[in-house]
Tab-separated table of C-alpha atoms in Angstrom:
chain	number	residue	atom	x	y	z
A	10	UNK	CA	0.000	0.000	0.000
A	11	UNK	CA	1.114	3.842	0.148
A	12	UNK	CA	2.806	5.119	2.568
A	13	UNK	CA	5.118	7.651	3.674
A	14	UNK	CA	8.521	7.713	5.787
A	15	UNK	CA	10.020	11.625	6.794
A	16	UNK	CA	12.681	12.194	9.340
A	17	UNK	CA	11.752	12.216	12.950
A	18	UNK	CA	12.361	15.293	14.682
A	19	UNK	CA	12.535	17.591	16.997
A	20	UNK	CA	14.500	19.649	14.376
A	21	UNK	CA	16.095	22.237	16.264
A	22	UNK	CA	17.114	25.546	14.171
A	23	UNK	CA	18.215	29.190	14.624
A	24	UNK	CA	16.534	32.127	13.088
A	25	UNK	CA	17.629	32.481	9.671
A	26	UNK	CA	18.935	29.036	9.223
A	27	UNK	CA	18.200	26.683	6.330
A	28	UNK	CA	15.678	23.848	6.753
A	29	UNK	CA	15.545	20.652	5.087
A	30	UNK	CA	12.607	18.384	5.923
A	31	UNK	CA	13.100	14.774	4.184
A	32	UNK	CA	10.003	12.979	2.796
A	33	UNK	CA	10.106	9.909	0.716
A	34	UNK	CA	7.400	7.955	-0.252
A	35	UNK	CA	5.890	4.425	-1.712
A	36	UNK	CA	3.124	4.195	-3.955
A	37	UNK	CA	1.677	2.841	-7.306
A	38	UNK	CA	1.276	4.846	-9.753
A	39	UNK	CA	1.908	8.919	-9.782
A	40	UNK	CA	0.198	10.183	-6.360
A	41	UNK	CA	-0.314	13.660	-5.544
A	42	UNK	CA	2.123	14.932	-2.800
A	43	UNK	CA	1.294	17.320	0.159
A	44	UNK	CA	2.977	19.245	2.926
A	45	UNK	CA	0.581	20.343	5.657
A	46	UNK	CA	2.013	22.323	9.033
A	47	UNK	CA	0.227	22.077	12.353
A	48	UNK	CA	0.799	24.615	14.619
A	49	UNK	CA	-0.030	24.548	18.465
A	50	UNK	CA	-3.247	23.772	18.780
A	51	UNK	CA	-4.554	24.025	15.977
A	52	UNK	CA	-5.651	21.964	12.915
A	53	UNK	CA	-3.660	20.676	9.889
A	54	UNK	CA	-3.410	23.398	7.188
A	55	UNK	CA	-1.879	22.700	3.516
A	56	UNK	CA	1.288	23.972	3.095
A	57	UNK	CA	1.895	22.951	-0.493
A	58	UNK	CA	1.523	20.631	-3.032
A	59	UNK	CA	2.938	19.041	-6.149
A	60	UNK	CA	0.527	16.605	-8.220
A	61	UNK	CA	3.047	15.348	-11.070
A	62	UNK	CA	6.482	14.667	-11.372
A	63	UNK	CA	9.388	17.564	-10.902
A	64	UNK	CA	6.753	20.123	-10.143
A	65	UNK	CA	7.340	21.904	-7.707
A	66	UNK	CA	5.272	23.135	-4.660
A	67	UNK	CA	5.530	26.470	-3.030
A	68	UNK	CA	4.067	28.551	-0.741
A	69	UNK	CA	5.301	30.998	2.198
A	70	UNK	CA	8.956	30.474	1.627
A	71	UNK	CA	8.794	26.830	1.660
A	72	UNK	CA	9.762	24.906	-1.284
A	73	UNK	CA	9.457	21.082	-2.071
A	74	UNK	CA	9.977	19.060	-5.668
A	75	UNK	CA	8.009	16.438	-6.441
A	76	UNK	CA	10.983	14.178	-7.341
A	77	UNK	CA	9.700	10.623	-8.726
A	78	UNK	CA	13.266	9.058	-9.643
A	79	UNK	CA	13.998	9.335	-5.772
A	80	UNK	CA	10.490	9.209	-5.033
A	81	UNK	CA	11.084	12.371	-2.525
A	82	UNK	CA	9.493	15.288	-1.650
A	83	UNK	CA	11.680	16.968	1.332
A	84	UNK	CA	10.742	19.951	2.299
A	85	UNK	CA	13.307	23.408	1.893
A	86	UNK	CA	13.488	27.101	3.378
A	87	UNK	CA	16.038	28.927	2.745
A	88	UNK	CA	15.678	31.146	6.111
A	89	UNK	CA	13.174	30.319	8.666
A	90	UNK	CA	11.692	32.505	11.433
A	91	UNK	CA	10.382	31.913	14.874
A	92	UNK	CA	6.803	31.580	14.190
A	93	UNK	CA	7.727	28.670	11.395
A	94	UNK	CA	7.571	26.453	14.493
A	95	UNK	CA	5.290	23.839	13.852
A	96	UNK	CA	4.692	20.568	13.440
A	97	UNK	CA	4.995	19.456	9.468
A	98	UNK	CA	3.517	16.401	7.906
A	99	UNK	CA	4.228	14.977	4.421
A	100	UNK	CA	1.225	13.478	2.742
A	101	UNK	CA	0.454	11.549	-0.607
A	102	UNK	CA	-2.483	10.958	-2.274
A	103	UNK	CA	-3.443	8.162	-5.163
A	104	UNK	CA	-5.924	9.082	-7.737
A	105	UNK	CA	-9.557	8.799	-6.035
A	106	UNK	CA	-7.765	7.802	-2.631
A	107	UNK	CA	-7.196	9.073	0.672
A	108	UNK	CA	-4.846	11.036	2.026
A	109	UNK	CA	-2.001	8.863	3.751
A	110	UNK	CA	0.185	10.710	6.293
A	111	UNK	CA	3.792	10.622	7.330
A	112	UNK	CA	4.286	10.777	11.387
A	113	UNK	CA	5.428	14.061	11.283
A	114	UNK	CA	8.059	16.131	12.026
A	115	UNK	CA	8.394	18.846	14.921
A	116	UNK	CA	10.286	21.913	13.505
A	117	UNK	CA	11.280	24.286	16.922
A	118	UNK	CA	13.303	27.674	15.837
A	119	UNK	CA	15.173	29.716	18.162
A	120	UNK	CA	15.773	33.328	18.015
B	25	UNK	CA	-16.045	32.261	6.890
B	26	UNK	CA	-16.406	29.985	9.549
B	27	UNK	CA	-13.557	27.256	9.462
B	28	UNK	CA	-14.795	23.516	10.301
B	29	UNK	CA	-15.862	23.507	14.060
B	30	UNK	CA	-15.423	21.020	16.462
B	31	UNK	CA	-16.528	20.612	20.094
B	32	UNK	CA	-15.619	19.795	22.857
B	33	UNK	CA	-12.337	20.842	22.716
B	34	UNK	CA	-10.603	19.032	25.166
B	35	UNK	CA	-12.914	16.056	27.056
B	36	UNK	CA	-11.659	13.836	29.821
B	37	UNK	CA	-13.603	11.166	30.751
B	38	UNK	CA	-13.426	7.827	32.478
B	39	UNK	CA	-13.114	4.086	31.141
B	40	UNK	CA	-16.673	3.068	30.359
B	41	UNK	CA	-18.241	5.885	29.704
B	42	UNK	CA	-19.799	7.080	26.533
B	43	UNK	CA	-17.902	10.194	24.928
B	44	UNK	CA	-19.714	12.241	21.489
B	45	UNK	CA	-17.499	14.160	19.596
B	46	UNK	CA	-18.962	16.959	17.390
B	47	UNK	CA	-18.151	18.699	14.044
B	48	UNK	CA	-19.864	21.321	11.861
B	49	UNK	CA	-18.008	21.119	8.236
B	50	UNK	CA	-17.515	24.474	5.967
B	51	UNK	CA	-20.927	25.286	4.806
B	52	UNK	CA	-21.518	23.973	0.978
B	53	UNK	CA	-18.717	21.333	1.490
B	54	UNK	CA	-19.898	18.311	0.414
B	55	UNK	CA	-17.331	15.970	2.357
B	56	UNK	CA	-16.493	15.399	5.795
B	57	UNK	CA	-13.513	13.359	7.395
B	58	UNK	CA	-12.702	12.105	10.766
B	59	UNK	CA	-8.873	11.423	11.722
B	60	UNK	CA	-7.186	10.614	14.776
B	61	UNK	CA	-3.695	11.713	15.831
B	62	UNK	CA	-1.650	9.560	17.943
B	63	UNK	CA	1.882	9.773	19.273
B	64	UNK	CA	2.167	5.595	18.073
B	65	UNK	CA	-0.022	5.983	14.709
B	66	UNK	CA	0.013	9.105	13.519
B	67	UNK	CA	-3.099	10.797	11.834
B	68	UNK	CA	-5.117	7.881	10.608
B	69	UNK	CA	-8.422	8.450	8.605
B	70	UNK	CA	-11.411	6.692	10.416
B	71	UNK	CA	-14.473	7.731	8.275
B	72	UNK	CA	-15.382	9.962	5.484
B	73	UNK	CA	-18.792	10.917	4.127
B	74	UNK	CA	-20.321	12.307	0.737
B	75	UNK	CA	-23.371	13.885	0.828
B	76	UNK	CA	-23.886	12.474	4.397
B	77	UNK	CA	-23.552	9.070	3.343
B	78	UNK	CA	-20.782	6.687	4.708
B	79	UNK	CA	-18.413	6.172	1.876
B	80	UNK	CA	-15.367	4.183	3.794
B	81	UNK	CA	-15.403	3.313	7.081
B	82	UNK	CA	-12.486	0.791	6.745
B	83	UNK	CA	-10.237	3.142	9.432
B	84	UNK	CA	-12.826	2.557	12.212
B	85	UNK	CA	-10.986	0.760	15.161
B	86	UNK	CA	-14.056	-1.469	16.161
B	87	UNK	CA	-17.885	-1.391	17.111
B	88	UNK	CA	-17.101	1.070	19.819
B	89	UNK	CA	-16.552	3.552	17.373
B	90	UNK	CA	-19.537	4.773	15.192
B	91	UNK	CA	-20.294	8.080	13.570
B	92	UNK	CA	-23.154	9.853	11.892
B	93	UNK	CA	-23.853	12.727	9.772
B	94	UNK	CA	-27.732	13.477	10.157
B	95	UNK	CA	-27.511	16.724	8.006
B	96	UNK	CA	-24.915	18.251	5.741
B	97	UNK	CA	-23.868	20.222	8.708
B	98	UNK	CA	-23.682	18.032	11.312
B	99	UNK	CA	-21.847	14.863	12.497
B	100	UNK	CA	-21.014	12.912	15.454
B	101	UNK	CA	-17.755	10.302	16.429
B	102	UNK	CA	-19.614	8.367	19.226
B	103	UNK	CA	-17.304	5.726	21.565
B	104	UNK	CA	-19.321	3.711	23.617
B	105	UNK	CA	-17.609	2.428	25.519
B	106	UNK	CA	-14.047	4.418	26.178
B	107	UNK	CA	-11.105	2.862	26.597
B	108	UNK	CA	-7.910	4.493	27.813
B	109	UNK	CA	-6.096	3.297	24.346
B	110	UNK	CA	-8.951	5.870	22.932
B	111	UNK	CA	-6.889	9.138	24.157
B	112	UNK	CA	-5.928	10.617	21.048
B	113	UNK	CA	-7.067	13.753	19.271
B	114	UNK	CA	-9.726	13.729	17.048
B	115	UNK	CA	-9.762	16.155	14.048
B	116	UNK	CA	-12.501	16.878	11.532
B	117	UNK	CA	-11.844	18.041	8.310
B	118	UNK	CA	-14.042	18.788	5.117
B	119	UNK	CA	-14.007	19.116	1.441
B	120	UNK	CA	-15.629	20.762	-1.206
B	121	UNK	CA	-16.273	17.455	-2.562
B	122	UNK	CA	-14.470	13.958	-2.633
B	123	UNK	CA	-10.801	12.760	-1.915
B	124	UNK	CA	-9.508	14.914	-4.635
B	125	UNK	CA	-10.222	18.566	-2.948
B	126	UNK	CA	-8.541	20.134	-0.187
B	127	UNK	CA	-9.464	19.288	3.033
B	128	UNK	CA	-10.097	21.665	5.739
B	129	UNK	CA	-9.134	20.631	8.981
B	130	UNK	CA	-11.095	21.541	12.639
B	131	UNK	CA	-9.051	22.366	15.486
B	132	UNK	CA	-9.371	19.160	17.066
B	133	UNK	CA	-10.903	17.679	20.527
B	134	UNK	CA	-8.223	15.941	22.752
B	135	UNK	CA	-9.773	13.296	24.324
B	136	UNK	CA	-8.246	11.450	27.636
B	137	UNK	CA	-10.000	8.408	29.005
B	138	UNK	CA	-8.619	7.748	32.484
């Protein structure tokens, strides 16, 4: 079945460093892939997404490539702030399937 | 606009006891899921509904668990009864229609069965 594998945090950063976030993924066919962030107490919200092969996803800063000969999708910002600490999730979806989750990863940033 | 609503927010209760978890979707989305978050599972899909029908209910743990959307906005998680292993939290989330639109997700209720 699908599923998806990211690193386990906490990722510990200081303001203004880079952030990687690895994702990689199994599935049949060519899923959809999704970044959603969860911050404290509060929902999950979609932070991206990339439906086909070496698109890439966007949004706030955060970048991710939908890359299907490594079958990744990690997660990139080139300088992240205080209030990008969150909890981040990478998701995948099959055509006319449901969303399947990774575990997560907690992102804390330090000023 | 209103954001998917859930209550209660947080809910303690004890082993046994029946415990109803509510959601309100997005008004004119047509979809409406029900996850739970662990620390050992992750976010795990239990139910979704279409047009307030069941559509797959393959996530539900067991009979404890049962849900019900009466109206298109309104719909229950019912466990009865609670079992400690049950403390999770419970998010709903809705759609605009089907797996293939964004889903909106609720705040959550945490829910701790002592």
């Amino acid at each position: 079945g699908n599923s998806v594998t990211q690193m386990e945090g906490p990722v510990t950063l200081s303001e203004e460093a880079f952030l990687t976030i690895n994702c990689t993924y199994t599935a049949t066919g060519y899923p959809s892939l999704f970044w959603y962030v969860q911050y404290p107490g509060e929902g999950l919200q979609l932070l991206l997404k990339a439906t086909k092969a070496d698109d890439k996803g966007s949004n706030k800063g955060f970048e991710a490539t939908y890359r299907k000969e490594t079958t990744s999708f990690h997660l990139e910002k080139g300088s992240v702030q205080v209030s990008d600490s969150a909890v981040y999730f990478c998701a995948l979806r099959g055509s006319f399937q449901k969303l399947v989750f990774g575990t997560g990863t907690r992102l804390l940033v330090s000023p | 606009d209103a954001g998917v609503i859930q209550s209660p927010r947080h809910e303690v209760t004890e082993m046994g006891q029946e415990v109803t978890l509510r959601c309100k979707p997005i008004s004119g989305h047509n979809s409406l899921f029900w996850y739970r978050q662990t620390m050992m599972r992750g976010l795990e899909l239990l139910i979704y509904f279409n047009n307030n029908v069941p559509i797959d209910d393959s996530g539900m743990p067991e009979d404890r668990f049962s849900a019900k959307m009466p109206n298109a906005s309104f719909s229950t998680l019912k466990i009865q009864p609670s079992e400690p292993r049950d403390s999770a939290v419970y998010f709903c989330a809705s759609s605009p229609q089907g797996l293939v639109y964004e889903q909106y997700f609720g705040p959550g209720t945490r829910l701790t069965v002592t």
